[in-house]
Amino acid sequence: MAAVSGCSIGDIRRTPPAKPTDSAEAPEPSNVPTTDPVAEVRRHRLAVPQRYERPHVEFVDAKLGYALFAACDGEPSGPDCRALLWSTRDGGRSWQRLRHPKPVADEQQMYTAPGVLALLAKPHGWWTSTDGGRTFRHSPGEAEPSQWRAAQGRFQLVDGTGKVGRWTGTELRPLPAQPGLPALNTVLQANGRTVSSDGTNFGGPMVAAGADEDGRPYAAISWSEGRSWQQTPVPEPDGAVGVLRVVSAGGELWLVGERPDRISFPALWRLAGQSWQRVRAEGQPESGQTVPLGAGVVAVVSTRGAGALVGGLYVDLPWPVTAEHYLQLLPDGTLLASGPESILLGTGRFGDRTWAAVVIETD
């Protein structure tokens, strides 16, 4: 089991914050005792007719987010239900209307990444913005535009080939050397830099991983940006793995093995030196989501609520996140929990988080 460095159980069992305040009203005194884990409610009313359904909301970091309204009364956007696009630059305290470049389409989708906002309006193609939605560039067809491809990293999987490719700026070109794994689900290059024996500088280590049809996990590491690969044994999990993902968090590399049923508790491994260590904890739930946070800590969301794996133990956390939320770690370290009725932003380190609820109201 992985050891924890720089974080103890006491660090993640934080004292519940003060009584939540609604940013649209005067804040309550901060010394009022409470057990409510939501520290702030960021409520804002948008000039959107009530016939629109709940928006699709994406956050890039703790401050920058977008909301897309693209359906009315169960029907997709059309002449009487034009897609509406909004953005926030202060974590949901206020929102500004953006011009949607193609508000009428058969299907509307929105994707975000640091530096890029991408809109797909089927069957008309893609519109991408690199200036926060002020201007857009149109790319006809369903193929992902180059701006979006570039935001996915220098190294990506080449669709339909099972190979690792390097993004050149115009195309994804397969590497001459491949990891040689029986199956390949994901590839990721970590932050940081490595130096080879001859003094050559490279980006951080790159990991390719996958699970075969029998549920066995495989991984390979390249310390030279794909010029050569070293296959690294992955300790056998308890049960089969359906999809094996590589995750980077807090300077660490993890393997997350999603189960074939997508419900049972995932298998977890943490890279220690050049080998993978299986991570599990006494008392962990039988099902749930897992999100590595760094320092050996893994956030867990299950029917029991929120918790964490730390130092071989499972501990409950006083977070407002439930099993209905989808939890993800944003590039700046913020936790985003998206649920059917609420959007939560958790800032801080490891399990010590301050949570804000983002509430969007319409006319």
PDB file of N, CA and C in Angstrom, residues 111-199:
ATOM      1  N   TYR A 111     -17.509  21.806 -24.998  1.00  0.00           N
ATOM      2  CA  TYR A 111     -16.337  21.204 -24.384  1.00  0.00           C
ATOM      3  C   TYR A 111     -15.370  22.323 -24.002  1.00  0.00           C
ATOM      4  N   THR A 112     -14.662  22.132 -22.884  1.00  0.00           N
ATOM      5  CA  THR A 112     -13.713  23.147 -22.443  1.00  0.00           C
ATOM      6  C   THR A 112     -12.383  22.509 -22.072  1.00  0.00           C
ATOM      7  N   ALA A 113     -11.341  23.283 -22.196  1.00  0.00           N
ATOM      8  CA  ALA A 113      -9.997  22.920 -21.771  1.00  0.00           C
ATOM      9  C   ALA A 113      -9.261  24.229 -21.529  1.00  0.00           C
ATOM     10  N   PRO A 114      -8.160  24.209 -20.785  1.00  0.00           N
ATOM     11  CA  PRO A 114      -7.425  25.456 -20.572  1.00  0.00           C
ATOM     12  C   PRO A 114      -7.087  26.143 -21.891  1.00  0.00           C
ATOM     13  N   GLY A 115      -7.601  27.351 -22.063  1.00  0.00           N
ATOM     14  CA  GLY A 115      -7.316  28.129 -23.261  1.00  0.00           C
ATOM     15  C   GLY A 115      -8.242  27.897 -24.428  1.00  0.00           C
ATOM     16  N   VAL A 116      -9.189  26.957 -24.322  1.00  0.00           N
ATOM     17  CA  VAL A 116     -10.038  26.629 -25.469  1.00  0.00           C
ATOM     18  C   VAL A 116     -11.479  26.388 -25.020  1.00  0.00           C
ATOM     19  N   LEU A 117     -12.422  26.992 -25.756  1.00  0.00           N
ATOM     20  CA  LEU A 117     -13.846  26.694 -25.647  1.00  0.00           C
ATOM     21  C   LEU A 117     -14.284  26.146 -26.995  1.00  0.00           C
ATOM     22  N   ALA A 118     -14.885  24.958 -27.001  1.00  0.00           N
ATOM     23  CA  ALA A 118     -15.286  24.320 -28.258  1.00  0.00           C
ATOM     24  C   ALA A 118     -16.783  24.037 -28.234  1.00  0.00           C
ATOM     25  N   LEU A 119     -17.465  24.432 -29.298  1.00  0.00           N
ATOM     26  CA  LEU A 119     -18.893  24.179 -29.463  1.00  0.00           C
ATOM     27  C   LEU A 119     -19.104  23.317 -30.695  1.00  0.00           C
ATOM     28  N   LEU A 120     -19.897  22.251 -30.544  1.00  0.00           N
ATOM     29  CA  LEU A 120     -20.251  21.399 -31.670  1.00  0.00           C
ATOM     30  C   LEU A 120     -21.739  21.577 -31.932  1.00  0.00           C
ATOM     31  N   ALA A 121     -22.076  22.078 -33.125  1.00  0.00           N
ATOM     32  CA  ALA A 121     -23.474  22.293 -33.509  1.00  0.00           C
ATOM     33  C   ALA A 121     -23.762  21.393 -34.707  1.00  0.00           C
ATOM     34  N   LYS A 122     -24.265  20.190 -34.428  1.00  0.00           N
ATOM     35  CA  LYS A 122     -24.514  19.223 -35.503  1.00  0.00           C
ATOM     36  C   LYS A 122     -25.740  19.641 -36.307  1.00  0.00           C
ATOM     37  N   PRO A 123     -25.696  19.492 -37.642  1.00  0.00           N
ATOM     38  CA  PRO A 123     -24.619  18.927 -38.474  1.00  0.00           C
ATOM     39  C   PRO A 123     -23.691  19.989 -39.066  1.00  0.00           C
ATOM     40  N   HIS A 124     -23.643  21.155 -38.473  1.00  0.00           N
ATOM     41  CA  HIS A 124     -22.961  22.295 -39.088  1.00  0.00           C
ATOM     42  C   HIS A 124     -21.469  22.366 -38.783  1.00  0.00           C
ATOM     43  N   GLY A 125     -20.989  21.603 -37.787  1.00  0.00           N
ATOM     44  CA  GLY A 125     -19.569  21.592 -37.510  1.00  0.00           C
ATOM     45  C   GLY A 125     -19.222  22.178 -36.147  1.00  0.00           C
ATOM     46  N   TRP A 126     -17.947  22.541 -36.010  1.00  0.00           N
ATOM     47  CA  TRP A 126     -17.388  23.025 -34.760  1.00  0.00           C
ATOM     48  C   TRP A 126     -17.132  24.530 -34.818  1.00  0.00           C
ATOM     49  N   TRP A 127     -17.220  25.166 -33.653  1.00  0.00           N
ATOM     50  CA  TRP A 127     -16.766  26.553 -33.482  1.00  0.00           C
ATOM     51  C   TRP A 127     -15.870  26.579 -32.250  1.00  0.00           C
ATOM     52  N   THR A 128     -14.645  27.048 -32.411  1.00  0.00           N
ATOM     53  CA  THR A 128     -13.691  27.074 -31.306  1.00  0.00           C
ATOM     54  C   THR A 128     -13.249  28.496 -31.024  1.00  0.00           C
ATOM     55  N   SER A 129     -13.022  28.767 -29.733  1.00  0.00           N
ATOM     56  CA  SER A 129     -12.579  30.094 -29.294  1.00  0.00           C
ATOM     57  C   SER A 129     -11.378  29.941 -28.382  1.00  0.00           C
ATOM     58  N   THR A 130     -10.392  30.793 -28.581  1.00  0.00           N
ATOM     59  CA  THR A 130      -9.219  30.825 -27.711  1.00  0.00           C
ATOM     60  C   THR A 130      -9.132  32.138 -26.946  1.00  0.00           C
ATOM     61  N   ASP A 131     -10.208  32.936 -26.984  1.00  0.00           N
ATOM     62  CA  ASP A 131     -10.215  34.214 -26.257  1.00  0.00           C
ATOM     63  C   ASP A 131     -11.447  34.326 -25.350  1.00  0.00           C
ATOM     64  N   GLY A 132     -11.844  33.187 -24.772  1.00  0.00           N
ATOM     65  CA  GLY A 132     -12.933  33.211 -23.811  1.00  0.00           C
ATOM     66  C   GLY A 132     -14.308  33.399 -24.396  1.00  0.00           C
ATOM     67  N   GLY A 133     -14.491  33.094 -25.678  1.00  0.00           N
ATOM     68  CA  GLY A 133     -15.797  33.192 -26.299  1.00  0.00           C
ATOM     69  C   GLY A 133     -16.093  34.517 -26.963  1.00  0.00           C
ATOM     70  N   ARG A 134     -15.115  35.392 -27.061  1.00  0.00           N
ATOM     71  CA  ARG A 134     -15.341  36.675 -27.750  1.00  0.00           C
ATOM     72  C   ARG A 134     -15.396  36.474 -29.258  1.00  0.00           C
ATOM     73  N   THR A 135     -14.533  35.591 -29.779  1.00  0.00           N
ATOM     74  CA  THR A 135     -14.545  35.277 -31.203  1.00  0.00           C
ATOM     75  C   THR A 135     -14.444  33.761 -31.366  1.00  0.00           C
ATOM     76  N   PHE A 136     -14.941  33.260 -32.519  1.00  0.00           N
ATOM     77  CA  PHE A 136     -14.930  31.827 -32.799  1.00  0.00           C
ATOM     78  C   PHE A 136     -14.413  31.573 -34.206  1.00  0.00           C
ATOM     79  N   ARG A 137     -13.807  30.390 -34.367  1.00  0.00           N
ATOM     80  CA  ARG A 137     -13.368  29.930 -35.689  1.00  0.00           C
ATOM     81  C   ARG A 137     -14.179  28.692 -36.051  1.00  0.00           C
ATOM     82  N   HIS A 138     -14.725  28.674 -37.283  1.00  0.00           N
ATOM     83  CA  HIS A 138     -15.582  27.577 -37.719  1.00  0.00           C
ATOM     84  C   HIS A 138     -14.760  26.481 -38.389  1.00  0.00           C
ATOM     85  N   SER A 139     -15.083  25.227 -38.037  1.00  0.00           N
ATOM     86  CA  SER A 139     -14.475  24.062 -38.676  1.00  0.00           C
ATOM     87  C   SER A 139     -15.597  23.140 -39.128  1.00  0.00           C
ATOM     88  N   PRO A 140     -15.887  23.073 -40.443  1.00  0.00           N
ATOM     89  CA  PRO A 140     -16.984  22.220 -40.929  1.00  0.00           C
ATOM     90  C   PRO A 140     -16.703  20.749 -40.641  1.00  0.00           C
ATOM     91  N   GLY A 141     -17.777  19.942 -40.597  1.00  0.00           N
ATOM     92  CA  GLY A 141     -17.639  18.502 -40.401  1.00  0.00           C
ATOM     93  C   GLY A 141     -17.582  18.121 -38.937  1.00  0.00           C
ATOM     94  N   GLU A 142     -17.483  16.809 -38.693  1.00  0.00           N
ATOM     95  CA  GLU A 142     -17.478  16.298 -37.331  1.00  0.00           C
ATOM     96  C   GLU A 142     -16.082  16.072 -36.780  1.00  0.00           C
ATOM     97  N   ALA A 143     -15.048  16.160 -37.619  1.00  0.00           N
ATOM     98  CA  ALA A 143     -13.685  15.958 -37.136  1.00  0.00           C
ATOM     99  C   ALA A 143     -13.310  17.052 -36.145  1.00  0.00           C
ATOM    100  N   GLU A 144     -12.665  16.659 -35.027  1.00  0.00           N
ATOM    101  CA  GLU A 144     -12.293  17.631 -34.008  1.00  0.00           C
ATOM    102  C   GLU A 144     -11.340  18.670 -34.585  1.00  0.00           C
ATOM    103  N   PRO A 145     -11.576  19.950 -34.326  1.00  0.00           N
ATOM    104  CA  PRO A 145     -10.717  21.006 -34.882  1.00  0.00           C
ATOM    105  C   PRO A 145      -9.330  21.000 -34.253  1.00  0.00           C
ATOM    106  N   SER A 146      -8.385  21.594 -34.967  1.00  0.00           N
ATOM    107  CA  SER A 146      -6.987  21.568 -34.521  1.00  0.00           C
ATOM    108  C   SER A 146      -6.795  22.257 -33.179  1.00  0.00           C
ATOM    109  N   GLN A 147      -7.545  23.332 -32.897  1.00  0.00           N
ATOM    110  CA  GLN A 147      -7.387  24.026 -31.624  1.00  0.00           C
ATOM    111  C   GLN A 147      -7.762  23.115 -30.461  1.00  0.00           C
ATOM    112  N   TRP A 148      -8.815  22.314 -30.649  1.00  0.00           N
ATOM    113  CA  TRP A 148      -9.224  21.400 -29.596  1.00  0.00           C
ATOM    114  C   TRP A 148      -8.237  20.245 -29.468  1.00  0.00           C
ATOM    115  N   ARG A 149      -7.778  19.723 -30.586  1.00  0.00           N
ATOM    116  CA  ARG A 149      -6.794  18.649 -30.563  1.00  0.00           C
ATOM    117  C   ARG A 149      -5.540  19.080 -29.818  1.00  0.00           C
ATOM    118  N   ALA A 150      -5.067  20.302 -30.108  1.00  0.00           N
ATOM    119  CA  ALA A 150      -3.846  20.789 -29.467  1.00  0.00           C
ATOM    120  C   ALA A 150      -4.001  20.885 -27.960  1.00  0.00           C
ATOM    121  N   ALA A 151      -5.219  21.194 -27.490  1.00  0.00           N
ATOM    122  CA  ALA A 151      -5.457  21.335 -26.055  1.00  0.00           C
ATOM    123  C   ALA A 151      -5.430  19.996 -25.328  1.00  0.00           C
ATOM    124  N   GLN A 152      -5.462  18.875 -26.061  1.00  0.00           N
ATOM    125  CA  GLN A 152      -5.470  17.556 -25.429  1.00  0.00           C
ATOM    126  C   GLN A 152      -4.071  17.045 -25.114  1.00  0.00           C
ATOM    127  N   GLY A 153      -3.053  17.824 -25.448  1.00  0.00           N
ATOM    128  CA  GLY A 153      -1.687  17.414 -25.136  1.00  0.00           C
ATOM    129  C   GLY A 153      -0.906  17.045 -26.377  1.00  0.00           C
ATOM    130  N   ARG A 154       0.406  17.009 -26.233  1.00  0.00           N
ATOM    131  CA  ARG A 154       1.280  16.699 -27.372  1.00  0.00           C
ATOM    132  C   ARG A 154       1.145  15.262 -27.814  1.00  0.00           C
ATOM    133  N   PHE A 155       0.840  14.351 -26.878  1.00  0.00           N
ATOM    134  CA  PHE A 155       0.765  12.932 -27.198  1.00  0.00           C
ATOM    135  C   PHE A 155      -0.652  12.437 -26.940  1.00  0.00           C
ATOM    136  N   GLN A 156      -1.213  11.747 -27.935  1.00  0.00           N
ATOM    137  CA  GLN A 156      -2.595  11.280 -27.865  1.00  0.00           C
ATOM    138  C   GLN A 156      -2.702   9.934 -28.572  1.00  0.00           C
ATOM    139  N   LEU A 157      -3.814   9.256 -28.353  1.00  0.00           N
ATOM    140  CA  LEU A 157      -4.063   8.020 -29.085  1.00  0.00           C
ATOM    141  C   LEU A 157      -4.590   8.354 -30.466  1.00  0.00           C
ATOM    142  N   VAL A 158      -4.096   7.647 -31.463  1.00  0.00           N
ATOM    143  CA  VAL A 158      -4.563   7.821 -32.829  1.00  0.00           C
ATOM    144  C   VAL A 158      -5.825   6.979 -32.999  1.00  0.00           C
ATOM    145  N   ASP A 159      -6.932   7.640 -33.306  1.00  0.00           N
ATOM    146  CA  ASP A 159      -8.227   6.956 -33.372  1.00  0.00           C
ATOM    147  C   ASP A 159      -8.179   5.755 -34.316  1.00  0.00           C
ATOM    148  N   GLY A 160      -8.713   4.620 -33.817  1.00  0.00           N
ATOM    149  CA  GLY A 160      -8.873   3.442 -34.654  1.00  0.00           C
ATOM    150  C   GLY A 160      -7.616   2.656 -34.950  1.00  0.00           C
ATOM    151  N   THR A 161      -6.474   3.056 -34.376  1.00  0.00           N
ATOM    152  CA  THR A 161      -5.219   2.366 -34.683  1.00  0.00           C
ATOM    153  C   THR A 161      -4.591   1.685 -33.473  1.00  0.00           C
ATOM    154  N   GLY A 162      -4.947   2.111 -32.263  1.00  0.00           N
ATOM    155  CA  GLY A 162      -4.312   1.574 -31.071  1.00  0.00           C
ATOM    156  C   GLY A 162      -2.865   1.998 -30.925  1.00  0.00           C
ATOM    157  N   LYS A 163      -2.512   3.142 -31.532  1.00  0.00           N
ATOM    158  CA  LYS A 163      -1.136   3.627 -31.464  1.00  0.00           C
ATOM    159  C   LYS A 163      -1.074   4.997 -30.781  1.00  0.00           C
ATOM    160  N   VAL A 164       0.124   5.301 -30.278  1.00  0.00           N
ATOM    161  CA  VAL A 164       0.386   6.613 -29.682  1.00  0.00           C
ATOM    162  C   VAL A 164       0.905   7.537 -30.765  1.00  0.00           C
ATOM    163  N   GLY A 165       0.343   8.744 -30.826  1.00  0.00           N
ATOM    164  CA  GLY A 165       0.772   9.718 -31.812  1.00  0.00           C
ATOM    165  C   GLY A 165       1.199  11.020 -31.170  1.00  0.00           C
ATOM    166  N   ARG A 166       1.955  11.795 -31.944  1.00  0.00           N
ATOM    167  CA  ARG A 166       2.371  13.136 -31.524  1.00  0.00           C
ATOM    168  C   ARG A 166       1.608  14.155 -32.362  1.00  0.00           C
ATOM    169  N   TRP A 167       1.023  15.150 -31.682  1.00  0.00           N
ATOM    170  CA  TRP A 167       0.302  16.200 -32.389  1.00  0.00           C
ATOM    171  C   TRP A 167       1.307  17.193 -32.968  1.00  0.00           C
ATOM    172  N   THR A 168       1.281  17.364 -34.287  1.00  0.00           N
ATOM    173  CA  THR A 168       2.257  18.217 -34.963  1.00  0.00           C
ATOM    174  C   THR A 168       1.767  19.650 -35.136  1.00  0.00           C
ATOM    175  N   GLY A 169       0.502  19.888 -34.806  1.00  0.00           N
ATOM    176  CA  GLY A 169      -0.090  21.189 -35.061  1.00  0.00           C
ATOM    177  C   GLY A 169      -1.118  21.128 -36.170  1.00  0.00           C
ATOM    178  N   THR A 170      -0.985  20.118 -37.033  1.00  0.00           N
ATOM    179  CA  THR A 170      -1.934  19.929 -38.126  1.00  0.00           C
ATOM    180  C   THR A 170      -2.458  18.494 -38.198  1.00  0.00           C
ATOM    181  N   GLU A 171      -1.713  17.530 -37.626  1.00  0.00           N
ATOM    182  CA  GLU A 171      -2.127  16.135 -37.671  1.00  0.00           C
ATOM    183  C   GLU A 171      -1.544  15.371 -36.494  1.00  0.00           C
ATOM    184  N   LEU A 172      -2.159  14.203 -36.225  1.00  0.00           N
ATOM    185  CA  LEU A 172      -1.677  13.311 -35.182  1.00  0.00           C
ATOM    186  C   LEU A 172      -0.886  12.206 -35.855  1.00  0.00           C
ATOM    187  N   ARG A 173       0.429  12.259 -35.699  1.00  0.00           N
ATOM    188  CA  ARG A 173       1.311  11.345 -36.429  1.00  0.00           C
ATOM    189  C   ARG A 173       1.807  10.235 -35.505  1.00  0.00           C
ATOM    190  N   PRO A 174       1.596   8.935 -35.862  1.00  0.00           N
ATOM    191  CA  PRO A 174       2.049   7.830 -35.002  1.00  0.00           C
ATOM    192  C   PRO A 174       3.552   7.896 -34.744  1.00  0.00           C
ATOM    193  N   LEU A 175       3.944   7.574 -33.515  1.00  0.00           N
ATOM    194  CA  LEU A 175       5.355   7.550 -33.164  1.00  0.00           C
ATOM    195  C   LEU A 175       6.041   6.342 -33.807  1.00  0.00           C
ATOM    196  N   PRO A 176       7.306   6.486 -34.193  1.00  0.00           N
ATOM    197  CA  PRO A 176       8.035   5.332 -34.737  1.00  0.00           C
ATOM    198  C   PRO A 176       8.138   4.188 -33.737  1.00  0.00           C
ATOM    199  N   ALA A 177       8.324   4.520 -32.451  1.00  0.00           N
ATOM    200  CA  ALA A 177       8.392   3.506 -31.400  1.00  0.00           C
ATOM    201  C   ALA A 177       7.063   3.488 -30.652  1.00  0.00           C
ATOM    202  N   GLN A 178       6.499   2.310 -30.461  1.00  0.00           N
ATOM    203  CA  GLN A 178       5.213   2.154 -29.781  1.00  0.00           C
ATOM    204  C   GLN A 178       5.408   1.368 -28.489  1.00  0.00           C
ATOM    205  N   PRO A 179       4.497   1.536 -27.512  1.00  0.00           N
ATOM    206  CA  PRO A 179       4.672   0.868 -26.215  1.00  0.00           C
ATOM    207  C   PRO A 179       4.570  -0.642 -26.259  1.00  0.00           C
ATOM    208  N   GLY A 180       3.962  -1.210 -27.306  1.00  0.00           N
ATOM    209  CA  GLY A 180       3.925  -2.663 -27.452  1.00  0.00           C
ATOM    210  C   GLY A 180       3.058  -3.367 -26.428  1.00  0.00           C
ATOM    211  N   LEU A 181       1.943  -2.777 -26.066  1.00  0.00           N
ATOM    212  CA  LEU A 181       1.041  -3.371 -25.087  1.00  0.00           C
ATOM    213  C   LEU A 181      -0.064  -4.159 -25.789  1.00  0.00           C
ATOM    214  N   PRO A 182      -0.594  -5.207 -25.135  1.00  0.00           N
ATOM    215  CA  PRO A 182      -1.698  -5.962 -25.735  1.00  0.00           C
ATOM    216  C   PRO A 182      -2.957  -5.139 -25.920  1.00  0.00           C
ATOM    217  N   ALA A 183      -3.114  -4.108 -25.110  1.00  0.00           N
ATOM    218  CA  ALA A 183      -4.279  -3.229 -25.217  1.00  0.00           C
ATOM    219  C   ALA A 183      -3.854  -1.832 -24.811  1.00  0.00           C
ATOM    220  N   LEU A 184      -4.523  -0.826 -25.380  1.00  0.00           N
ATOM    221  CA  LEU A 184      -4.160   0.554 -25.098  1.00  0.00           C
ATOM    222  C   LEU A 184      -5.432   1.389 -24.980  1.00  0.00           C
ATOM    223  N   ASN A 185      -5.674   1.941 -23.787  1.00  0.00           N
ATOM    224  CA  ASN A 185      -6.849   2.774 -23.538  1.00  0.00           C
ATOM    225  C   ASN A 185      -6.517   4.253 -23.427  1.00  0.00           C
ATOM    226  N   THR A 186      -5.286   4.575 -22.984  1.00  0.00           N
ATOM    227  CA  THR A 186      -4.980   5.965 -22.679  1.00  0.00           C
ATOM    228  C   THR A 186      -3.477   6.196 -22.705  1.00  0.00           C
ATOM    229  N   VAL A 187      -3.106   7.443 -22.947  1.00  0.00           N
ATOM    230  CA  VAL A 187      -1.710   7.859 -22.859  1.00  0.00           C
ATOM    231  C   VAL A 187      -1.681   9.257 -22.270  1.00  0.00           C
ATOM    232  N   LEU A 188      -0.698   9.517 -21.422  1.00  0.00           N
ATOM    233  CA  LEU A 188      -0.613  10.810 -20.756  1.00  0.00           C
ATOM    234  C   LEU A 188       0.831  11.131 -20.442  1.00  0.00           C
ATOM    235  N   GLN A 189       1.206  12.377 -20.729  1.00  0.00           N
ATOM    236  CA  GLN A 189       2.529  12.858 -20.337  1.00  0.00           C
ATOM    237  C   GLN A 189       2.386  13.737 -19.103  1.00  0.00           C
ATOM    238  N   ALA A 190       3.181  13.440 -18.075  1.00  0.00           N
ATOM    239  CA  ALA A 190       3.114  14.185 -16.826  1.00  0.00           C
ATOM    240  C   ALA A 190       3.861  15.503 -16.955  1.00  0.00           C
ATOM    241  N   ASN A 191       3.592  16.396 -16.010  1.00  0.00           N
ATOM    242  CA  ASN A 191       4.343  17.644 -15.929  1.00  0.00           C
ATOM    243  C   ASN A 191       5.757  17.371 -15.437  1.00  0.00           C
ATOM    244  N   GLY A 192       6.610  18.352 -15.580  1.00  0.00           N
ATOM    245  CA  GLY A 192       7.987  18.184 -15.138  1.00  0.00           C
ATOM    246  C   GLY A 192       8.887  17.787 -16.288  1.00  0.00           C
ATOM    247  N   ARG A 193      10.172  17.654 -16.006  1.00  0.00           N
ATOM    248  CA  ARG A 193      11.133  17.309 -17.048  1.00  0.00           C
ATOM    249  C   ARG A 193      12.042  16.208 -16.564  1.00  0.00           C
ATOM    250  N   THR A 194      12.539  15.407 -17.511  1.00  0.00           N
ATOM    251  CA  THR A 194      13.500  14.352 -17.206  1.00  0.00           C
ATOM    252  C   THR A 194      14.751  14.585 -18.034  1.00  0.00           C
ATOM    253  N   VAL A 195      15.863  14.040 -17.570  1.00  0.00           N
ATOM    254  CA  VAL A 195      17.146  14.183 -18.262  1.00  0.00           C
ATOM    255  C   VAL A 195      17.689  12.787 -18.524  1.00  0.00           C
ATOM    256  N   SER A 196      18.040  12.502 -19.783  1.00  0.00           N
ATOM    257  CA  SER A 196      18.563  11.185 -20.138  1.00  0.00           C
ATOM    258  C   SER A 196      20.030  11.073 -19.731  1.00  0.00           C
ATOM    259  N   SER A 197      20.589   9.867 -19.892  1.00  0.00           N
ATOM    260  CA  SER A 197      21.977   9.627 -19.500  1.00  0.00           C
ATOM    261  C   SER A 197      22.969  10.456 -20.303  1.00  0.00           C
ATOM    262  N   ASP A 198      22.563  10.872 -21.515  1.00  0.00           N
ATOM    263  CA  ASP A 198      23.471  11.693 -22.323  1.00  0.00           C
ATOM    264  C   ASP A 198      23.235  13.186 -22.111  1.00  0.00           C
ATOM    265  N   GLY A 199      22.376  13.535 -21.120  1.00  0.00           N
ATOM    266  CA  GLY A 199      22.141  14.932 -20.801  1.00  0.00           C
ATOM    267  C   GLY A 199      21.012  15.583 -21.565  1.00  0.00           C
TER     268      GLY A 199
END
